[in-house]
PDB file of C-alpha atoms in Angstrom:
ATOM      1  CA  MET A   1     -28.782  12.275   3.577  1.00 96.00           C
ATOM      2  CA  HIS A   2     -29.560   8.755   2.429  1.00 97.00           C
ATOM      3  CA  ILE A   3     -26.906   6.039   1.982  1.00 98.00           C
ATOM      4  CA  ARG A   4     -27.563   2.914  -0.045  1.00 98.00           C
ATOM      5  CA  PRO A   5     -25.861   0.471  -2.397  1.00 98.00           C
ATOM      6  CA  CYS A   6     -25.425   1.815  -5.917  1.00 98.00           C
ATOM      7  CA  THR A   7     -27.941   0.658  -8.522  1.00 97.00           C
ATOM      8  CA  GLN A   8     -27.687   0.496 -12.309  1.00 95.00           C
ATOM      9  CA  HIS A   9     -30.054   3.477 -12.436  1.00 94.00           C
ATOM     10  CA  ASP A  10     -27.698   5.495 -10.176  1.00 96.00           C
ATOM     11  CA  LEU A  11     -24.813   5.299 -12.651  1.00 96.00           C
ATOM     12  CA  GLU A  12     -26.303   7.973 -14.914  1.00 94.00           C
ATOM     13  CA  ALA A  13     -26.796  10.374 -11.985  1.00 94.00           C
ATOM     14  CA  LEU A  14     -23.251   9.675 -10.805  1.00 96.00           C
ATOM     15  CA  ARG A  15     -21.840  10.337 -14.291  1.00 93.00           C
ATOM     16  CA  SER A  16     -23.730  13.618 -14.666  1.00 93.00           C
ATOM     17  CA  HIS A  17     -23.368  15.014 -11.106  1.00 94.00           C
ATOM     18  CA  TRP A  18     -19.977  13.538 -10.144  1.00 93.00           C
ATOM     19  CA  PRO A  19     -17.966  12.714 -13.265  1.00 89.00           C
ATOM     20  CA  THR A  20     -14.782  10.783 -12.548  1.00 85.00           C
ATOM     21  CA  PRO A  21     -12.016   9.948 -14.990  1.00 78.00           C
ATOM     22  CA  GLY A  22     -11.369   6.262 -15.567  1.00 77.00           C
ATOM     23  CA  LYS A  23     -15.004   5.193 -15.079  1.00 87.00           C
ATOM     24  CA  VAL A  24     -14.563   4.715 -11.323  1.00 91.00           C
ATOM     25  CA  HIS A  25     -18.303   4.449 -10.584  1.00 95.00           C
ATOM     26  CA  GLU A  26     -18.797   1.836 -13.285  1.00 95.00           C
ATOM     27  CA  ALA A  27     -15.813  -0.198 -12.049  1.00 94.00           C
ATOM     28  CA  HIS A  28     -17.095  -0.257  -8.452  1.00 96.00           C
ATOM     29  CA  TYR A  29     -20.604  -1.106  -9.643  1.00 97.00           C
ATOM     30  CA  ALA A  30     -19.264  -3.983 -11.781  1.00 96.00           C
ATOM     31  CA  GLN A  31     -17.480  -5.421  -8.733  1.00 96.00           C
ATOM     32  CA  GLN A  32     -20.721  -5.108  -6.780  1.00 97.00           C
ATOM     33  CA  ALA A  33     -22.637  -6.893  -9.539  1.00 95.00           C
ATOM     34  CA  ASP A  34     -20.121  -9.754  -9.198  1.00 94.00           C
ATOM     35  CA  GLY A  35     -20.784  -9.898  -5.442  1.00 94.00           C
ATOM     36  CA  ARG A  36     -17.235  -8.941  -4.471  1.00 94.00           C
ATOM     37  CA  VAL A  37     -18.094  -5.576  -2.927  1.00 98.00           C
ATOM     38  CA  THR A  38     -20.931  -3.318  -1.876  1.00 98.00           C
ATOM     39  CA  TYR A  39     -20.602   0.117  -3.450  1.00 98.00           C
ATOM     40  CA  LEU A  40     -22.280   2.578  -1.088  1.00 98.00           C
ATOM     41  CA  VAL A  41     -23.288   6.052  -2.246  1.00 98.00           C
ATOM     42  CA  ALA A  42     -24.485   8.911  -0.030  1.00 98.00           C
ATOM     43  CA  TRP A  43     -27.252  10.998  -1.597  1.00 98.00           C
ATOM     44  CA  ARG A  44     -29.075  14.223  -0.884  1.00 97.00           C
ATOM     45  CA  GLY A  45     -31.999  14.023  -3.261  1.00 94.00           C
ATOM     46  CA  ASP A  46     -30.493  13.241  -6.676  1.00 92.00           C
ATOM     47  CA  ASP A  47     -27.104  14.679  -5.735  1.00 95.00           C
ATOM     48  CA  PRO A  48     -24.337  12.180  -4.821  1.00 97.00           C
ATOM     49  CA  LEU A  49     -22.276  13.427  -1.878  1.00 98.00           C
ATOM     50  CA  GLY A  50     -19.718  10.654  -1.484  1.00 97.00           C
ATOM     51  CA  SER A  51     -19.101   6.940  -1.747  1.00 97.00           C
ATOM     52  CA  GLY A  52     -17.213   4.006  -0.298  1.00 97.00           C
ATOM     53  CA  VAL A  53     -16.614   0.342  -0.996  1.00 98.00           C
ATOM     54  CA  VAL A  54     -17.071  -2.617   1.376  1.00 98.00           C
ATOM     55  CA  GLN A  55     -14.537  -5.241   0.264  1.00 97.00           C
ATOM     56  CA  TRP A  56     -16.108  -8.550   1.348  1.00 97.00           C
ATOM     57  CA  SER A  57     -13.092 -10.669   0.392  1.00 96.00           C
ATOM     58  CA  GLY A  58     -11.028  -8.988   3.086  1.00 95.00           C
ATOM     59  CA  CYS A  59      -8.098  -6.663   3.307  1.00 96.00           C
ATOM     60  CA  THR A  60      -6.360  -5.872   0.048  1.00 92.00           C
ATOM     61  CA  GLY A  61      -2.809  -5.706   1.410  1.00 94.00           C
ATOM     62  CA  PRO A  62      -1.064  -9.073   1.810  1.00 96.00           C
ATOM     63  CA  ASN A  63       0.298  -8.295   5.293  1.00 97.00           C
ATOM     64  CA  ALA A  64      -3.113  -7.102   6.481  1.00 97.00           C
ATOM     65  CA  GLN A  65      -4.820 -10.127   4.883  1.00 96.00           C
ATOM     66  CA  GLU A  66      -2.415 -12.529   6.590  1.00 97.00           C
ATOM     67  CA  THR A  67      -2.630 -10.848  10.002  1.00 98.00           C
ATOM     68  CA  PHE A  68      -6.410 -10.265   9.989  1.00 98.00           C
ATOM     69  CA  PRO A  69      -7.896 -12.895   7.617  1.00 97.00           C
ATOM     70  CA  GLU A  70     -11.442 -12.416   8.953  1.00 96.00           C
ATOM     71  CA  ALA A  71     -11.543  -8.636   8.452  1.00 98.00           C
ATOM     72  CA  VAL A  72     -13.738  -6.894   5.911  1.00 98.00           C
ATOM     73  CA  GLU A  73     -12.110  -3.794   4.426  1.00 98.00           C
ATOM     74  CA  ILE A  74     -13.690  -0.417   3.748  1.00 97.00           C
ATOM     75  CA  ASN A  75     -11.829   1.351   0.971  1.00 94.00           C
ATOM     76  CA  HIS A  76     -12.179   3.945  -1.786  1.00 92.00           C
ATOM     77  CA  LEU A  77     -13.905   6.328   0.636  1.00 94.00           C
ATOM     78  CA  GLN A  78     -14.460   9.609  -1.188  1.00 93.00           C
ATOM     79  CA  VAL A  79     -16.475  12.707  -0.403  1.00 94.00           C
ATOM     80  CA  ARG A  80     -17.033  15.391  -3.018  1.00 95.00           C
ATOM     81  CA  SER A  81     -15.113  18.536  -2.109  1.00 91.00           C
ATOM     82  CA  ASP A  82     -18.278  20.649  -1.662  1.00 94.00           C
ATOM     83  CA  TYR A  83     -19.539  18.242   1.022  1.00 95.00           C
ATOM     84  CA  ARG A  84     -16.403  17.624   3.081  1.00 92.00           C
ATOM     85  CA  GLY A  85     -16.580  18.444   6.772  1.00 91.00           C
ATOM     86  CA  GLN A  86     -20.340  17.785   6.884  1.00 95.00           C
ATOM     87  CA  GLY A  87     -20.266  14.242   8.278  1.00 94.00           C
ATOM     88  CA  VAL A  88     -20.648  12.449   4.950  1.00 97.00           C
ATOM     89  CA  GLY A  89     -17.522  10.314   5.421  1.00 94.00           C
ATOM     90  CA  SER A  90     -18.506   9.354   8.971  1.00 95.00           C
ATOM     91  CA  ARG A  91     -22.007   8.398   7.850  1.00 97.00           C
ATOM     92  CA  LEU A  92     -20.623   6.282   4.988  1.00 97.00           C
ATOM     93  CA  ILE A  93     -18.329   4.453   7.423  1.00 97.00           C
ATOM     94  CA  ASN A  94     -21.224   3.889   9.841  1.00 97.00           C
ATOM     95  CA  ALA A  95     -23.382   2.496   7.016  1.00 98.00           C
ATOM     96  CA  ALA A  96     -20.557   0.173   5.921  1.00 98.00           C
ATOM     97  CA  GLU A  97     -20.068  -1.032   9.503  1.00 98.00           C
ATOM     98  CA  GLU A  98     -23.794  -1.773   9.771  1.00 97.00           C
ATOM     99  CA  LEU A  99     -23.606  -3.925   6.618  1.00 97.00           C
ATOM    100  CA  VAL A 100     -20.682  -5.810   8.148  1.00 97.00           C
ATOM    101  CA  ARG A 101     -22.668  -6.388  11.375  1.00 97.00           C
ATOM    102  CA  GLN A 102     -25.715  -7.562   9.421  1.00 96.00           C
ATOM    103  CA  ALA A 103     -23.505 -10.045   7.544  1.00 96.00           C
ATOM    104  CA  GLY A 104     -22.370 -11.496  10.883  1.00 96.00           C
ATOM    105  CA  ARG A 105     -18.806 -10.290  10.452  1.00 97.00           C
ATOM    106  CA  HIS A 106     -16.982  -8.468  13.245  1.00 96.00           C
ATOM    107  CA  GLN A 107     -13.646  -7.063  12.115  1.00 97.00           C
ATOM    108  CA  VAL A 108     -13.551  -3.983   9.899  1.00 98.00           C
ATOM    109  CA  GLY A 109     -10.288  -2.652   8.534  1.00 98.00           C
ATOM    110  CA  VAL A 110      -9.291   0.517   6.750  1.00 97.00           C
ATOM    111  CA  GLY A 111      -5.943   1.188   5.136  1.00 95.00           C
ATOM    112  CA  VAL A 112      -4.596   4.678   5.761  1.00 95.00           C
ATOM    113  CA  ALA A 113      -1.698   6.164   3.827  1.00 93.00           C
ATOM    114  CA  GLU A 114       1.109   7.474   6.015  1.00 92.00           C
ATOM    115  CA  ASP A 115       0.776  10.886   4.369  1.00 92.00           C
ATOM    116  CA  ASN A 116      -2.945  11.212   5.180  1.00 91.00           C
ATOM    117  CA  PRO A 117      -3.147  12.244   8.869  1.00 93.00           C
ATOM    118  CA  ASP A 118      -6.636  13.734   8.423  1.00 88.00           C
ATOM    119  CA  ALA A 119      -8.060  10.340   7.420  1.00 90.00           C
ATOM    120  CA  GLU A 120      -6.221   8.653  10.276  1.00 94.00           C
ATOM    121  CA  ARG A 121      -7.712  11.125  12.780  1.00 92.00           C
ATOM    122  CA  LEU A 122     -11.201  10.471  11.416  1.00 91.00           C
ATOM    123  CA  TYR A 123     -10.850   6.697  11.725  1.00 95.00           C
ATOM    124  CA  VAL A 124      -9.357   6.871  15.224  1.00 96.00           C
ATOM    125  CA  ARG A 125     -12.195   9.187  16.279  1.00 94.00           C
ATOM    126  CA  LEU A 126     -14.640   6.548  14.953  1.00 96.00           C
ATOM    127  CA  GLY A 127     -13.046   3.820  17.079  1.00 97.00           C
ATOM    128  CA  TYR A 128     -10.436   2.309  14.746  1.00 98.00           C
ATOM    129  CA  CYS A 129      -7.131   1.260  16.318  1.00 98.00           C
ATOM    130  CA  LYS A 130      -3.670   1.250  14.813  1.00 97.00           C
ATOM    131  CA  THR A 131      -2.427  -2.291  14.211  1.00 97.00           C
ATOM    132  CA  GLY A 132       1.196  -1.682  13.230  1.00 96.00           C
ATOM    133  CA  VAL A 133       0.531  -3.715  10.074  1.00 98.00           C
ATOM    134  CA  PHE A 134       1.756  -1.946   6.920  1.00 97.00           C
ATOM    135  CA  ASP A 135       1.439  -2.728   3.225  1.00 97.00           C
ATOM    136  CA  VAL A 136       2.760  -0.945   0.171  1.00 95.00           C
ATOM    137  CA  THR A 137       0.052  -0.327  -2.391  1.00 84.00           C
ATOM    138  CA  GLU A 138       0.716   0.498  -6.043  1.00 86.00           C
ATOM    139  CA  TYR A 139      -2.056   1.625  -8.321  1.00 82.00           C
ATOM    140  CA  ASP A 140      -2.782   3.648 -11.425  1.00 83.00           C
ATOM    141  CA  TRP A 141      -5.439   6.309 -11.732  1.00 78.00           C
ATOM    142  CA  VAL A 142      -6.551   8.763 -14.401  1.00 78.00           C
ATOM    143  CA  THR A 143      -6.322  12.512 -13.784  1.00 77.00           C
ATOM    144  CA  GLY A 144      -9.079  14.951 -14.740  1.00 73.00           C
ATOM    145  CA  GLU A 145      -7.009  15.747 -17.842  1.00 80.00           C
ATOM    146  CA  GLY A 146      -7.016  12.077 -18.855  1.00 80.00           C
ATOM    147  CA  ARG A 147      -3.371  11.331 -17.936  1.00 85.00           C
ATOM    148  CA  ARG A 148      -2.559   8.020 -16.298  1.00 86.00           C
ATOM    149  CA  GLN A 149      -0.812   8.501 -12.955  1.00 87.00           C
ATOM    150  CA  HIS A 150       1.078   5.808 -11.026  1.00 91.00           C
ATOM    151  CA  GLU A 151       1.082   5.959  -7.215  1.00 87.00           C
ATOM    152  CA  VAL A 152       2.954   4.061  -4.532  1.00 91.00           C
ATOM    153  CA  GLU A 153       1.766   4.505  -0.962  1.00 90.00           C
ATOM    154  CA  ARG A 154       2.542   2.896   2.353  1.00 94.00           C
ATOM    155  CA  ASP A 155      -0.665   2.134   4.224  1.00 95.00           C
ATOM    156  CA  GLN A 156      -1.244   1.120   7.830  1.00 96.00           C
ATOM    157  CA  LEU A 157      -4.241  -1.047   8.619  1.00 97.00           C
ATOM    158  CA  LEU A 158      -6.545   0.361  11.293  1.00 98.00           C
ATOM    159  CA  LEU A 159      -9.030  -2.098  12.757  1.00 98.00           C
ATOM    160  CA  LYS A 160     -12.350  -1.941  14.601  1.00 98.00           C
ATOM    161  CA  VAL A 161     -14.461  -4.706  16.103  1.00 97.00           C
ATOM    162  CA  VAL A 162     -18.177  -4.216  15.412  1.00 95.00           C
ATOM    163  CA  GLY A 163     -21.155  -6.082  16.827  1.00 83.00           C
ATOM    164  CA  ASP A 164     -20.767  -8.880  19.319  1.00 77.00           C
ATOM    165  CA  ALA A 165     -17.651 -10.801  18.323  1.00 64.00           C
ATOM    166  CA  THR A 166     -18.542 -13.532  20.827  1.00 60.00           C
ATOM    167  CA  ASP A 167     -21.368 -14.855  18.631  1.00 48.00           C
ATOM    168  CA  THR A 168     -19.019 -16.475  16.132  1.00 44.00           C
TER     169      THR A 168
END
């Protein structure tokens, strides 16, 4: 498995091997091209296994942003169903944390929906700690049938310190 930032060339492979409604790959890549995020993709050969976004501007929730203004957020972590349980998500998180370390940043946050205990267990196993900071997130997404869906979720920020936080 190889994990690297998405390139323009990768978009075609992502569209053909991992089609997503709503042009998700293109949207993440556009944000990366603007310098706002790094869109990481895990590959096995030409087959994309999963992806995640490093949000350099910080946490997306206002409560999390106010409480941890120096944190970088990892979000939009997705692993294709055929590859779940094989360490892809953990490897994507590790790669994102390494980017954060290399950038000289030390706090990494992830928002976890209250109704997603599996994700919470994964993050806690990887060293993330509950903060007690919650935000309500509203977003729209497009189903595989092309219908727009509106979601409201309550997310808790989990936080991890990476690298040597004393060098700042």
